[in-house]
């Protein structure tokens, strides 16, 4: 398995016993079945497979925000069905979990290796045969770019065998090989998208003389273009998030709705639901902003108490209604979108 | 100075950051400027500099005016800063990236105006980035992160009305949320 892509597993909401059972199962999978997985930290829901304890508050909070491309194994809770969702009733025994993970991991390993090593991503391999599961989705562009950024991998992205963009996750750079290449990538679905790993030397030689762009810029544009209706993995509607820095709008384009969301998050951490209420913007704008910021590493997801306004000192005072009126008139006078 | 208009936006920053140009770029009338010949180190940066303040305004459709004040660039005139900012709406901080230590300038002005920023809000415009790459925008963001502050930062040309309007737009977003 050493040449295979590593399967990352996120445990979400598992208690101490659940963690021990999972660790035993993963040890058995590695020692006896030859399947090696990386178990991520409890607060990192970015894994290829997310094991969610639906009887926990964290599990219920995180689950709605998981990506459609992630495989979800739900432990306990009410029966659930849907794309890439598998359920396992409690109590969870080692043998039952091992059998389930063995099926899931074998199927996912095939997909993962294919997505990383093949020019043309093959059709998604079917999930284990259960009534409630559908074929796992091919990774979308945002997932591919995010993974490249996180893992420092170097990729060639193509449509119908035509390589359009080279990405270097290690140097956080990309190069378009055709005019309008980025827009073409944004426009196609994951099933038409293909990627393959290339080496650094290949990247260097093929981008020599070309203008290199910032990978974060490509990620941001991709996230905005995708107009996602679901929050990134690990971030639920009620999960408070903190902004680490004001996004570099100079490079990434100006949007007044994003200014408002950034301003709200700069004041104090807030959840998606709170941001919709605070800014008066539609949920899609807020989800788009959170997705874009998360993609470029500007967001930190906090435990639920992080959103408690009494525990956070606002950076500045809120404007009075009279002052808001004045500022709105100023925005109008300067020909700015209503601030 | 107590009679100084209350509806005002303050532009501050070191000598040569482009405060006068930025005010001129969005105001209704050319700024009243009090420039004199520079001496010493400042002369290497520009021939004249603002010793008291710049002033202009934007007239709103209801007849009110939003006044634009530029602070003296030199720290030796910092006694005026508190007077100028009193009852102000917010702060536009311009940093000259051509300065030998632009990030120290950032620290200096954020500290000097800390109380005003806490009461209102700030937006940071980095000028002359194409002239000197002493710091990238990411470096400014990193410095703010170290300070535990999340403030809007933009690369701008202080002579461009569009660029200055973007600064004001971000400031308004900060002030109205």
PDB file of N, CA and C in Angstrom, chain A residues 134-173:
ATOM      1  N   UNK A 134     -25.353   5.683  -2.633  1.00  0.00           N
ATOM      2  CA  UNK A 134     -25.242   5.936  -4.059  1.00  0.00           C
ATOM      3  C   UNK A 134     -23.761   5.968  -4.395  1.00  0.00           C
ATOM      4  N   UNK A 135     -23.404   5.915  -5.682  1.00  0.00           N
ATOM      5  CA  UNK A 135     -21.986   5.971  -6.032  1.00  0.00           C
ATOM      6  C   UNK A 135     -21.315   7.225  -5.489  1.00  0.00           C
ATOM      7  N   UNK A 136     -20.074   7.071  -5.036  1.00  0.00           N
ATOM      8  CA  UNK A 136     -19.330   8.225  -4.545  1.00  0.00           C
ATOM      9  C   UNK A 136     -19.010   9.155  -5.705  1.00  0.00           C
ATOM     10  N   UNK A 137     -19.071  10.447  -5.427  1.00  0.00           N
ATOM     11  CA  UNK A 137     -18.847  11.424  -6.483  1.00  0.00           C
ATOM     12  C   UNK A 137     -17.366  11.576  -6.768  1.00  0.00           C
ATOM     13  N   UNK A 138     -17.049  11.902  -8.026  1.00  0.00           N
ATOM     14  CA  UNK A 138     -15.668  12.264  -8.353  1.00  0.00           C
ATOM     15  C   UNK A 138     -15.379  13.591  -7.651  1.00  0.00           C
ATOM     16  N   UNK A 139     -14.133  13.814  -7.255  1.00  0.00           N
ATOM     17  CA  UNK A 139     -13.833  15.063  -6.542  1.00  0.00           C
ATOM     18  C   UNK A 139     -14.044  16.273  -7.453  1.00  0.00           C
ATOM     19  N   UNK A 140     -14.634  17.329  -6.893  1.00  0.00           N
ATOM     20  CA  UNK A 140     -14.844  18.526  -7.695  1.00  0.00           C
ATOM     21  C   UNK A 140     -13.567  19.375  -7.695  1.00  0.00           C
ATOM     22  N   UNK A 141     -13.580  20.422  -8.506  1.00  0.00           N
ATOM     23  CA  UNK A 141     -12.384  21.234  -8.676  1.00  0.00           C
ATOM     24  C   UNK A 141     -11.922  21.847  -7.361  1.00  0.00           C
ATOM     25  N   UNK A 142     -12.892  22.334  -6.580  1.00  0.00           N
ATOM     26  CA  UNK A 142     -12.531  22.975  -5.312  1.00  0.00           C
ATOM     27  C   UNK A 142     -11.836  21.972  -4.386  1.00  0.00           C
ATOM     28  N   UNK A 143     -12.346  20.751  -4.351  1.00  0.00           N
ATOM     29  CA  UNK A 143     -11.736  19.722  -3.507  1.00  0.00           C
ATOM     30  C   UNK A 143     -10.326  19.389  -3.996  1.00  0.00           C
ATOM     31  N   UNK A 144     -10.186  19.259  -5.310  1.00  0.00           N
ATOM     32  CA  UNK A 144      -8.872  18.930  -5.869  1.00  0.00           C
ATOM     33  C   UNK A 144      -7.857  20.033  -5.540  1.00  0.00           C
ATOM     34  N   UNK A 145      -8.268  21.286  -5.745  1.00  0.00           N
ATOM     35  CA  UNK A 145      -7.350  22.402  -5.489  1.00  0.00           C
ATOM     36  C   UNK A 145      -7.039  22.525  -4.005  1.00  0.00           C
ATOM     37  N   UNK A 146      -8.070  22.345  -3.170  1.00  0.00           N
ATOM     38  CA  UNK A 146      -7.857  22.441  -1.721  1.00  0.00           C
ATOM     39  C   UNK A 146      -6.895  21.356  -1.247  1.00  0.00           C
ATOM     40  N   UNK A 147      -7.093  20.149  -1.756  1.00  0.00           N
ATOM     41  CA  UNK A 147      -6.201  19.055  -1.369  1.00  0.00           C
ATOM     42  C   UNK A 147      -4.764  19.325  -1.835  1.00  0.00           C
ATOM     43  N   UNK A 148      -4.639  19.860  -3.054  1.00  0.00           N
ATOM     44  CA  UNK A 148      -3.296  20.169  -3.569  1.00  0.00           C
ATOM     45  C   UNK A 148      -2.617  21.206  -2.690  1.00  0.00           C
ATOM     46  N   UNK A 149      -3.383  22.199  -2.265  1.00  0.00           N
ATOM     47  CA  UNK A 149      -2.816  23.250  -1.397  1.00  0.00           C
ATOM     48  C   UNK A 149      -2.390  22.671  -0.057  1.00  0.00           C
ATOM     49  N   UNK A 150      -3.248  21.806   0.500  1.00  0.00           N
ATOM     50  CA  UNK A 150      -2.962  21.248   1.825  1.00  0.00           C
ATOM     51  C   UNK A 150      -1.810  20.249   1.771  1.00  0.00           C
ATOM     52  N   UNK A 151      -1.798  19.449   0.716  1.00  0.00           N
ATOM     53  CA  UNK A 151      -0.823  18.358   0.659  1.00  0.00           C
ATOM     54  C   UNK A 151       0.452  18.737  -0.109  1.00  0.00           C
ATOM     55  N   UNK A 152       0.427  19.926  -0.741  1.00  0.00           N
ATOM     56  CA  UNK A 152       1.605  20.359  -1.491  1.00  0.00           C
ATOM     57  C   UNK A 152       1.826  19.555  -2.756  1.00  0.00           C
ATOM     58  N   UNK A 153       0.780  18.990  -3.289  1.00  0.00           N
ATOM     59  CA  UNK A 153       0.952  18.159  -4.487  1.00  0.00           C
ATOM     60  C   UNK A 153       0.986  19.021  -5.756  1.00  0.00           C
ATOM     61  N   UNK A 154       1.545  18.432  -6.803  1.00  0.00           N
ATOM     62  CA  UNK A 154       1.692  19.129  -8.083  1.00  0.00           C
ATOM     63  C   UNK A 154       0.834  18.386  -9.110  1.00  0.00           C
ATOM     64  N   UNK A 155      -0.083  19.110  -9.742  1.00  0.00           N
ATOM     65  CA  UNK A 155      -1.095  18.462 -10.570  1.00  0.00           C
ATOM     66  C   UNK A 155      -1.219  19.128 -11.927  1.00  0.00           C
ATOM     67  N   UNK A 156      -1.681  18.340 -12.892  1.00  0.00           N
ATOM     68  CA  UNK A 156      -2.124  18.871 -14.176  1.00  0.00           C
ATOM     69  C   UNK A 156      -3.625  18.637 -14.251  1.00  0.00           C
ATOM     70  N   UNK A 157      -4.381  19.699 -14.553  1.00  0.00           N
ATOM     71  CA  UNK A 157      -5.834  19.605 -14.636  1.00  0.00           C
ATOM     72  C   UNK A 157      -6.253  19.670 -16.096  1.00  0.00           C
ATOM     73  N   UNK A 158      -7.166  18.791 -16.470  1.00  0.00           N
ATOM     74  CA  UNK A 158      -7.522  18.679 -17.881  1.00  0.00           C
ATOM     75  C   UNK A 158      -9.014  18.463 -18.072  1.00  0.00           C
ATOM     76  N   UNK A 159      -9.467  18.818 -19.267  1.00  0.00           N
ATOM     77  CA  UNK A 159     -10.822  18.485 -19.706  1.00  0.00           C
ATOM     78  C   UNK A 159     -10.681  17.746 -21.026  1.00  0.00           C
ATOM     79  N   UNK A 160     -11.270  16.573 -21.112  1.00  0.00           N
ATOM     80  CA  UNK A 160     -11.201  15.754 -22.333  1.00  0.00           C
ATOM     81  C   UNK A 160      -9.765  15.567 -22.823  1.00  0.00           C
ATOM     82  N   UNK A 161      -8.871  15.336 -21.904  1.00  0.00           N
ATOM     83  CA  UNK A 161      -7.486  15.077 -22.270  1.00  0.00           C
ATOM     84  C   UNK A 161      -6.670  16.317 -22.590  1.00  0.00           C
ATOM     85  N   UNK A 162      -7.322  17.473 -22.594  1.00  0.00           N
ATOM     86  CA  UNK A 162      -6.623  18.721 -22.906  1.00  0.00           C
ATOM     87  C   UNK A 162      -6.186  19.386 -21.603  1.00  0.00           C
ATOM     88  N   UNK A 163      -4.896  19.348 -21.325  1.00  0.00           N
ATOM     89  CA  UNK A 163      -4.425  19.915 -20.060  1.00  0.00           C
ATOM     90  C   UNK A 163      -4.465  21.444 -20.118  1.00  0.00           C
ATOM     91  N   UNK A 164      -5.125  22.005 -19.114  1.00  0.00           N
ATOM     92  CA  UNK A 164      -5.406  23.436 -19.137  1.00  0.00           C
ATOM     93  C   UNK A 164      -4.641  24.219 -18.079  1.00  0.00           C
ATOM     94  N   UNK A 165      -4.498  23.626 -16.922  1.00  0.00           N
ATOM     95  CA  UNK A 165      -3.895  24.359 -15.799  1.00  0.00           C
ATOM     96  C   UNK A 165      -2.950  23.432 -15.045  1.00  0.00           C
ATOM     97  N   UNK A 166      -1.790  23.965 -14.686  1.00  0.00           N
ATOM     98  CA  UNK A 166      -0.863  23.235 -13.826  1.00  0.00           C
ATOM     99  C   UNK A 166      -0.867  23.887 -12.448  1.00  0.00           C
ATOM    100  N   UNK A 167      -0.894  23.072 -11.430  1.00  0.00           N
ATOM    101  CA  UNK A 167      -0.997  23.571 -10.057  1.00  0.00           C
ATOM    102  C   UNK A 167       0.167  23.026  -9.242  1.00  0.00           C
ATOM    103  N   UNK A 168       0.798  23.919  -8.494  1.00  0.00           N
ATOM    104  CA  UNK A 168       1.854  23.487  -7.580  1.00  0.00           C
ATOM    105  C   UNK A 168       1.447  23.851  -6.162  1.00  0.00           C
ATOM    106  N   UNK A 169       0.988  22.850  -5.438  1.00  0.00           N
ATOM    107  CA  UNK A 169       0.519  23.102  -4.075  1.00  0.00           C
ATOM    108  C   UNK A 169       1.649  23.438  -3.120  1.00  0.00           C
ATOM    109  N   UNK A 170       2.866  23.007  -3.454  1.00  0.00           N
ATOM    110  CA  UNK A 170       4.005  23.269  -2.564  1.00  0.00           C
ATOM    111  C   UNK A 170       4.399  24.735  -2.593  1.00  0.00           C
ATOM    112  N   UNK A 171       4.368  25.337  -3.803  1.00  0.00           N
ATOM    113  CA  UNK A 171       4.739  26.754  -3.916  1.00  0.00           C
ATOM    114  C   UNK A 171       3.515  27.653  -3.974  1.00  0.00           C
ATOM    115  N   UNK A 172       2.338  27.020  -3.878  1.00  0.00           N
ATOM    116  CA  UNK A 172       1.066  27.765  -3.921  1.00  0.00           C
ATOM    117  C   UNK A 172       0.965  28.621  -5.186  1.00  0.00           C
ATOM    118  N   UNK A 173       1.309  27.997  -6.322  1.00  0.00           N
ATOM    119  CA  UNK A 173       1.262  28.711  -7.599  1.00  0.00           C
ATOM    120  C   UNK A 173       0.498  27.885  -8.623  1.00  0.00           C
TER     121      UNK A 173
END
